[in-house]
Tab-separated table of C-alpha atoms in Angstrom:
chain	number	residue	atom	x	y	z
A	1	UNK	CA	-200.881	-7.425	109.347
A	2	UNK	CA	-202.248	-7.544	112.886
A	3	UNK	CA	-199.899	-10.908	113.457
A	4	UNK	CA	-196.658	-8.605	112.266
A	5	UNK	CA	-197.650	-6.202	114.621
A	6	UNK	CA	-197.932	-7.807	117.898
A	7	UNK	CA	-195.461	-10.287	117.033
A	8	UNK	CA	-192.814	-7.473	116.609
A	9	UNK	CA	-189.634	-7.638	118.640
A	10	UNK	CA	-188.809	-4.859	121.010
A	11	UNK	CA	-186.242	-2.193	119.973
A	12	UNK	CA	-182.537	-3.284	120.910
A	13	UNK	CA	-181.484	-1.522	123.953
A	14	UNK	CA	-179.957	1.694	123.701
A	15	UNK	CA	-177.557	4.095	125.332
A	16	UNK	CA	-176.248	7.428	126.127
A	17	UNK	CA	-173.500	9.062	127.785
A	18	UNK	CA	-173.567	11.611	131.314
A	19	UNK	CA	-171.108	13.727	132.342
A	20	UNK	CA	-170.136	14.039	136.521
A	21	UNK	CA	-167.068	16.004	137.993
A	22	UNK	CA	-165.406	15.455	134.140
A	23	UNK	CA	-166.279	11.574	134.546
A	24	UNK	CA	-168.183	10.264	131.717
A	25	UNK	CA	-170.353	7.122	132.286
A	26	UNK	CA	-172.344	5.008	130.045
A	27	UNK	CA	-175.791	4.195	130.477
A	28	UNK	CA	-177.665	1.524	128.832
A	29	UNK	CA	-181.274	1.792	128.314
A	30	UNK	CA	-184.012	-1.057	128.370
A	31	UNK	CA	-187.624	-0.382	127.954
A	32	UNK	CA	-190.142	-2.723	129.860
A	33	UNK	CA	-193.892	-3.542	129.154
A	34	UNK	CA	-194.556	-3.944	133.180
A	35	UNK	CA	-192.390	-0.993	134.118
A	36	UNK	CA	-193.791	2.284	135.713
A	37	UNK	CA	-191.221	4.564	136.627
A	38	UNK	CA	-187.609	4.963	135.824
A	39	UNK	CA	-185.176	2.869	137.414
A	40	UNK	CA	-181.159	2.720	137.808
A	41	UNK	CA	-179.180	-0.579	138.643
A	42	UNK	CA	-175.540	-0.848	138.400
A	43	UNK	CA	-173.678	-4.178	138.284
A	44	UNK	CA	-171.303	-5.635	139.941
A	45	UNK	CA	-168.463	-7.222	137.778
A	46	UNK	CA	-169.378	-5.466	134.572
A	47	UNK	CA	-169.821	-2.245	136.041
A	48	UNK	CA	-172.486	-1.655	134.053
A	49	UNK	CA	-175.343	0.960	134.224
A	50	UNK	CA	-178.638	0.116	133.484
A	51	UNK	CA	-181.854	2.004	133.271
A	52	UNK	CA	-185.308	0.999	132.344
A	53	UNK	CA	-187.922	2.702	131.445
A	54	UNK	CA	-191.941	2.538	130.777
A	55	UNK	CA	-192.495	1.243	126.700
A	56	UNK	CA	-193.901	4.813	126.364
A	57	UNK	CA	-191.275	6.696	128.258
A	58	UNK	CA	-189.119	9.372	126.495
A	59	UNK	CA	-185.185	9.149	126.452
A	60	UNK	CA	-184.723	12.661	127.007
A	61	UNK	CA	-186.543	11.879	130.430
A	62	UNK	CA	-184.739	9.073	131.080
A	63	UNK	CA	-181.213	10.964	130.471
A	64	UNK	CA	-182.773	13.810	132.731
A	65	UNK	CA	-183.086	10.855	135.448
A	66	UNK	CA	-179.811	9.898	135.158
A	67	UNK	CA	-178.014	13.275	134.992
A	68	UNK	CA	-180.034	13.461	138.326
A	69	UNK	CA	-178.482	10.682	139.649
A	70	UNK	CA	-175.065	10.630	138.526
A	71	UNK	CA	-173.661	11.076	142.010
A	72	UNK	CA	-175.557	7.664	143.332
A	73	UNK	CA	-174.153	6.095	140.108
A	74	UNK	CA	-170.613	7.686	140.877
A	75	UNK	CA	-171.101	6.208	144.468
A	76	UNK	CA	-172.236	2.650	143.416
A	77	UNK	CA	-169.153	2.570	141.261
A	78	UNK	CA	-166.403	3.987	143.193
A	79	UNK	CA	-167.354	0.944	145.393
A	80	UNK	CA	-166.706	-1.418	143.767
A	81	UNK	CA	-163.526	-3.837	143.773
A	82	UNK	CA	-161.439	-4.385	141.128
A	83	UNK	CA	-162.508	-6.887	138.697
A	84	UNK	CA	-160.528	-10.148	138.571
A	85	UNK	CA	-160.898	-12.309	135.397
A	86	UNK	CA	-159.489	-15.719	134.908
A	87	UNK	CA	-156.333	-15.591	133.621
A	88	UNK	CA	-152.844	-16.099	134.303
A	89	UNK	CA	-151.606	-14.910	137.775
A	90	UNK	CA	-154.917	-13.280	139.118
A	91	UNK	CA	-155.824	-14.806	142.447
A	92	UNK	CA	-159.311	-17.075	142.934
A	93	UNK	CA	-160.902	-17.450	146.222
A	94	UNK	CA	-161.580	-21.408	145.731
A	95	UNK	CA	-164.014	-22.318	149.084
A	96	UNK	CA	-162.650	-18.810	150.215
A	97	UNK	CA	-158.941	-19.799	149.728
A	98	UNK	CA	-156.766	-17.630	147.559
A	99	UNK	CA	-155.831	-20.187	144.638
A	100	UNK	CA	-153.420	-18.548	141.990
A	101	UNK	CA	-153.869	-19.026	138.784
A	102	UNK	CA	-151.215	-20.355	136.946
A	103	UNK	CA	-150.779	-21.652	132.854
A	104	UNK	CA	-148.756	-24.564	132.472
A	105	UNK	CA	-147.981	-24.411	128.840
A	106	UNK	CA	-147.227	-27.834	127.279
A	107	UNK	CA	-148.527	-30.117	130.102
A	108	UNK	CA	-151.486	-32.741	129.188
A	109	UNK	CA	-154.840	-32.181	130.775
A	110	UNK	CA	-156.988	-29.289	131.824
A	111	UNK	CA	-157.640	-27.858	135.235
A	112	UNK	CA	-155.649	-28.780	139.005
A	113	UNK	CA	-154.827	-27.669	141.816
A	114	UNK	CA	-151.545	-27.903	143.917
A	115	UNK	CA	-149.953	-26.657	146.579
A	116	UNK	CA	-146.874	-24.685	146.282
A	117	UNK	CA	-145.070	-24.193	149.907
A	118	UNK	CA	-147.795	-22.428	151.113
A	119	UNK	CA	-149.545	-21.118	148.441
A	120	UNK	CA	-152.486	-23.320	146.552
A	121	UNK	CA	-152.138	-23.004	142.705
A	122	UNK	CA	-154.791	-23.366	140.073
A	123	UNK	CA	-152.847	-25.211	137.084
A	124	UNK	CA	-154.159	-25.119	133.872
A	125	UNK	CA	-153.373	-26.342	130.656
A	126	UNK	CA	-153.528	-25.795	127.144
A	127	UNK	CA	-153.085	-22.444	125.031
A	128	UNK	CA	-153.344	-18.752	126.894
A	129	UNK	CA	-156.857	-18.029	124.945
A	130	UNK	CA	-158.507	-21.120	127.031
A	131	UNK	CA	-157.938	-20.131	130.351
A	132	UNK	CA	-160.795	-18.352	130.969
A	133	UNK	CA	-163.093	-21.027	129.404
A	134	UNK	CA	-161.040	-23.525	131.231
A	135	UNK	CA	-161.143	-21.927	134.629
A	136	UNK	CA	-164.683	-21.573	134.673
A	137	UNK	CA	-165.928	-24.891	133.515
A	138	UNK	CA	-163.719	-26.098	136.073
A	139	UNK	CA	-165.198	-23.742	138.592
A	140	UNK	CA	-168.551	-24.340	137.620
A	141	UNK	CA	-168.132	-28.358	137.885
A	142	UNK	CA	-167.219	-27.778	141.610
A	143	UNK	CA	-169.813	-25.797	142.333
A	144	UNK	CA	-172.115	-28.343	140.862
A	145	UNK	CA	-170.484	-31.496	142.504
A	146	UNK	CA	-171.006	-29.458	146.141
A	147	UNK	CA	-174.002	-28.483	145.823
A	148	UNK	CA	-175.141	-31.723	144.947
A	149	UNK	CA	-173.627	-33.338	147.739
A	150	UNK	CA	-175.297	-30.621	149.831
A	151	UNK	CA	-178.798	-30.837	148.716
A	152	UNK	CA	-178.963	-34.756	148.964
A	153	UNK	CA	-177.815	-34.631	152.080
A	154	UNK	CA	-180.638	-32.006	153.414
A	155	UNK	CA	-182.708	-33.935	151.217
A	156	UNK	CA	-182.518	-37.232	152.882
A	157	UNK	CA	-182.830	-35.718	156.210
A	158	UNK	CA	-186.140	-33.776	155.319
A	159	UNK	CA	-187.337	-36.590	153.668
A	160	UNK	CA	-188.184	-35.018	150.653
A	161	UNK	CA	-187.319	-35.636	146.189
A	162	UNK	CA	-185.011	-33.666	144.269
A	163	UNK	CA	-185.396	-33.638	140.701
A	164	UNK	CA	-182.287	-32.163	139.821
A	165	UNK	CA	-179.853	-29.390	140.703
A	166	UNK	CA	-178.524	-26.655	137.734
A	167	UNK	CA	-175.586	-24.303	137.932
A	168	UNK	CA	-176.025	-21.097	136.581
A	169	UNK	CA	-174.681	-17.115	136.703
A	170	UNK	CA	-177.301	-15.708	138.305
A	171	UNK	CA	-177.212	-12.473	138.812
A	172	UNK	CA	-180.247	-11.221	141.313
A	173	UNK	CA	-180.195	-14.335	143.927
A	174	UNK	CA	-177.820	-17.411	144.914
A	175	UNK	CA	-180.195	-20.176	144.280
A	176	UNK	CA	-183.912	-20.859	143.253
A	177	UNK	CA	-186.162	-24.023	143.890
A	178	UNK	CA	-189.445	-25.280	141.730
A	179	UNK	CA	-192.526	-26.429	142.685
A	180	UNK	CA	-191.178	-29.753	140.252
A	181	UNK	CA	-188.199	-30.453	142.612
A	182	UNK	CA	-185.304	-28.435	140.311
A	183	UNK	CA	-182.844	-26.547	142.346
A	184	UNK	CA	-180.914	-23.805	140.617
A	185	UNK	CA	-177.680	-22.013	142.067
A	186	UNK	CA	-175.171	-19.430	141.230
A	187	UNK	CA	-171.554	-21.021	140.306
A	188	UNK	CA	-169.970	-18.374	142.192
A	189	UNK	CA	-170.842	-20.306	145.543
A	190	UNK	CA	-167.778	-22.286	145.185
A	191	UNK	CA	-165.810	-18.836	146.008
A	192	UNK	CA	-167.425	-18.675	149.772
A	193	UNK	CA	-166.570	-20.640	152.249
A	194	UNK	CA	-168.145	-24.251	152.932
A	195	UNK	CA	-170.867	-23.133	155.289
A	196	UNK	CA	-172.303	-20.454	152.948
A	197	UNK	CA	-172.892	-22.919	149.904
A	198	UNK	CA	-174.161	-25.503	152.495
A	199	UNK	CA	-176.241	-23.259	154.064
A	200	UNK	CA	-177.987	-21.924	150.414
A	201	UNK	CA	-178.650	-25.609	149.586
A	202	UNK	CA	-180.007	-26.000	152.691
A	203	UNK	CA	-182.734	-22.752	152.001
A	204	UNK	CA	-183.364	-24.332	147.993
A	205	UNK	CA	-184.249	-27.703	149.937
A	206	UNK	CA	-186.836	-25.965	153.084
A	207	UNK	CA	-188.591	-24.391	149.995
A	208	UNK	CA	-189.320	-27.908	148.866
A	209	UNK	CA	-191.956	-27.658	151.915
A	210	UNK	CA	-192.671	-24.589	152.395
A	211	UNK	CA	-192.512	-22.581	149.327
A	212	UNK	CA	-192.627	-18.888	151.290
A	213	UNK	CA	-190.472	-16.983	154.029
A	214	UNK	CA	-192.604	-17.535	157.294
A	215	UNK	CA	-191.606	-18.055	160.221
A	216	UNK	CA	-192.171	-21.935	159.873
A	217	UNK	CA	-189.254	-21.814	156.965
A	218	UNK	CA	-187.132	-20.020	159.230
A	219	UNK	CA	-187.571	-22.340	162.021
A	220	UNK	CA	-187.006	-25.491	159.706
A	221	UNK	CA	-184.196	-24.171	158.027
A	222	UNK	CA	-182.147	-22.935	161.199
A	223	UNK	CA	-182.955	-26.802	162.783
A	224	UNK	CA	-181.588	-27.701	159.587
A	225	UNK	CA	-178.450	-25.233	159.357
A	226	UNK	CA	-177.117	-23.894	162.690
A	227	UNK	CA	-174.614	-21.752	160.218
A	228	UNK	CA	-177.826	-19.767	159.376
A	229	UNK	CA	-176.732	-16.783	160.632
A	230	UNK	CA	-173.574	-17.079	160.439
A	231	UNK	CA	-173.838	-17.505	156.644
A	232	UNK	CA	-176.075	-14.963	156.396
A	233	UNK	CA	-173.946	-12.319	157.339
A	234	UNK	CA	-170.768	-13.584	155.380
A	235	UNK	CA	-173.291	-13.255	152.046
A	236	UNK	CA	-174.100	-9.772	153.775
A	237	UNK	CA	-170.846	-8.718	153.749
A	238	UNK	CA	-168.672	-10.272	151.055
A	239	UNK	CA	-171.812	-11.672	148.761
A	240	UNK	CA	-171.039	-8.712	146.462
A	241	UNK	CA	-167.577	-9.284	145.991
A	242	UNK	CA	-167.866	-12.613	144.739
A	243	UNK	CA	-169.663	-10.899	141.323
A	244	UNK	CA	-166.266	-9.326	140.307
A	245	UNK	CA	-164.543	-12.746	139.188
A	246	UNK	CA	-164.802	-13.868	135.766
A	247	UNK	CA	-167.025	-11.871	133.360
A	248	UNK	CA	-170.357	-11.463	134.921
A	249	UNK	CA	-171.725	-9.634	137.698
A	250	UNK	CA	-174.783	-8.798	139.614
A	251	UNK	CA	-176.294	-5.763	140.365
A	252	UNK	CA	-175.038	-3.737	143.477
A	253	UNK	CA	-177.631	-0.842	143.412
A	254	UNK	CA	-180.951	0.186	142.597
A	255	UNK	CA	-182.824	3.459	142.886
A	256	UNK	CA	-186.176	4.279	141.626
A	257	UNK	CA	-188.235	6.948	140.232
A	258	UNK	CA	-190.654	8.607	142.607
């Protein structure tokens, strides 16, 4: 009996729905063993709006914090772009160069890309329903063929083993490193330019020797990337935007609970 307790899974999350200025909007609720106070995040593609809560918080407390908040969650969203999803004749930023997408109905193989006059296309084949599958296994195979290039390169030059590098959606940060030598990245690095996805592999691969933020990291990472800053400030600036393509985002807010 005490095994069926403790080995019970948590309730699936729930929702409710606030009003704002006649606006209604959705909010999902999570409860959290480690949590303390209430918390809002809203993300970035899905536009979704999550709050979690302590395991022995009340909903009727958490719908009191978000009624509270509904003008920060009104914000957050407003400010967000328009989401772009993979299908025919939305635009993809490729290495931060517009690529259109375009279905070639009939023609043999899967994903290209040409250029049209001026204009790069993103060709792919098959039915309409596989675009979207298509486009992103395609995008996610770039991302993973640059990224290794990247890394191997830093590698050699530090002097140091990788035991393998992983492509994922991540949603809270671009890339992650192990004490066991596996880097991890977000796909959506092949949307920024060059220098942005060189200069993330280049942070995964300090990490590999100094597995913190000082000021030695810093200073071995800049030697190793003199885009540092540079790349920095582009993630600053457009990091956010890249969340809005495909079907995923990350989170573009949080506010707490005092």
């Amino acid at each position: 009996m005490l095994r069926a307790l403790f080995s019970r899974r948590p309730p699936a999350a729930q929702q409710f729905e606030i009003m704002l200025d006649e606006s209604k909007f959705v909010v999902r609720v999570k409860r959290h063993r480690q949590a303390r106070r209430y918390t809002l995040r809203v993300h970035a593609a899905t536009r979704e709006v999550m709050l979690t809560m302590p395991q022995r918080g009340s909903l009727k407390e958490a719908k009191a914090f978000a009624e509270k908040n509904g003008a920060w969650i009104a914000v957050r969203l407003n400010r967000l772009p328009d989401t772009a999803p993979f299908s025919d004749g939305f635009a993809v930023p490729l290495r931060d160069v517009a690529h259109r997408i375009v279905h070639r109905r009939g023609v043999r193989g899967t994903v290209w890309v040409e250029l049209d006059r001026d204009e790069y296309l993103l060709c792919v084949a098959g039915d309409l329903p596989h675009i979207a599958r298509r486009v992103a296994d395609f995008l996610r195979r770039e991302a993973k063929r640059e990224l290794e290039r990247a890394v191997k390169a830093y590698a050699k030059e530090l002097g140091v083993s990788i035991k393998r590098v992983s492509v994922r959606d991540q949603s809270s940060r671009w890339g992650s490193c192990s004490s066991t030598g596996v880097l991890s990245f977000s796909w959506r690095l092949i949307l920024a330019p060059t220098y942005v996805l060189d200069y993330l592999a280049a942070h995964e691969v300090v990490h590999l020797i100094e597995m913190n933020h000082s000021r030695k990291f810093w200073r071995l990472l800049r030697d190793l990337c003199p885009d540092m800053e540079r790349a920095k400030t582009w993630l600053d600036v457009h990091g956010t935007d890249l969340h809005r393509y495909g079907s995923r985002g990350g989170v573009t807010g949080l506010i707490e609970a005092p």
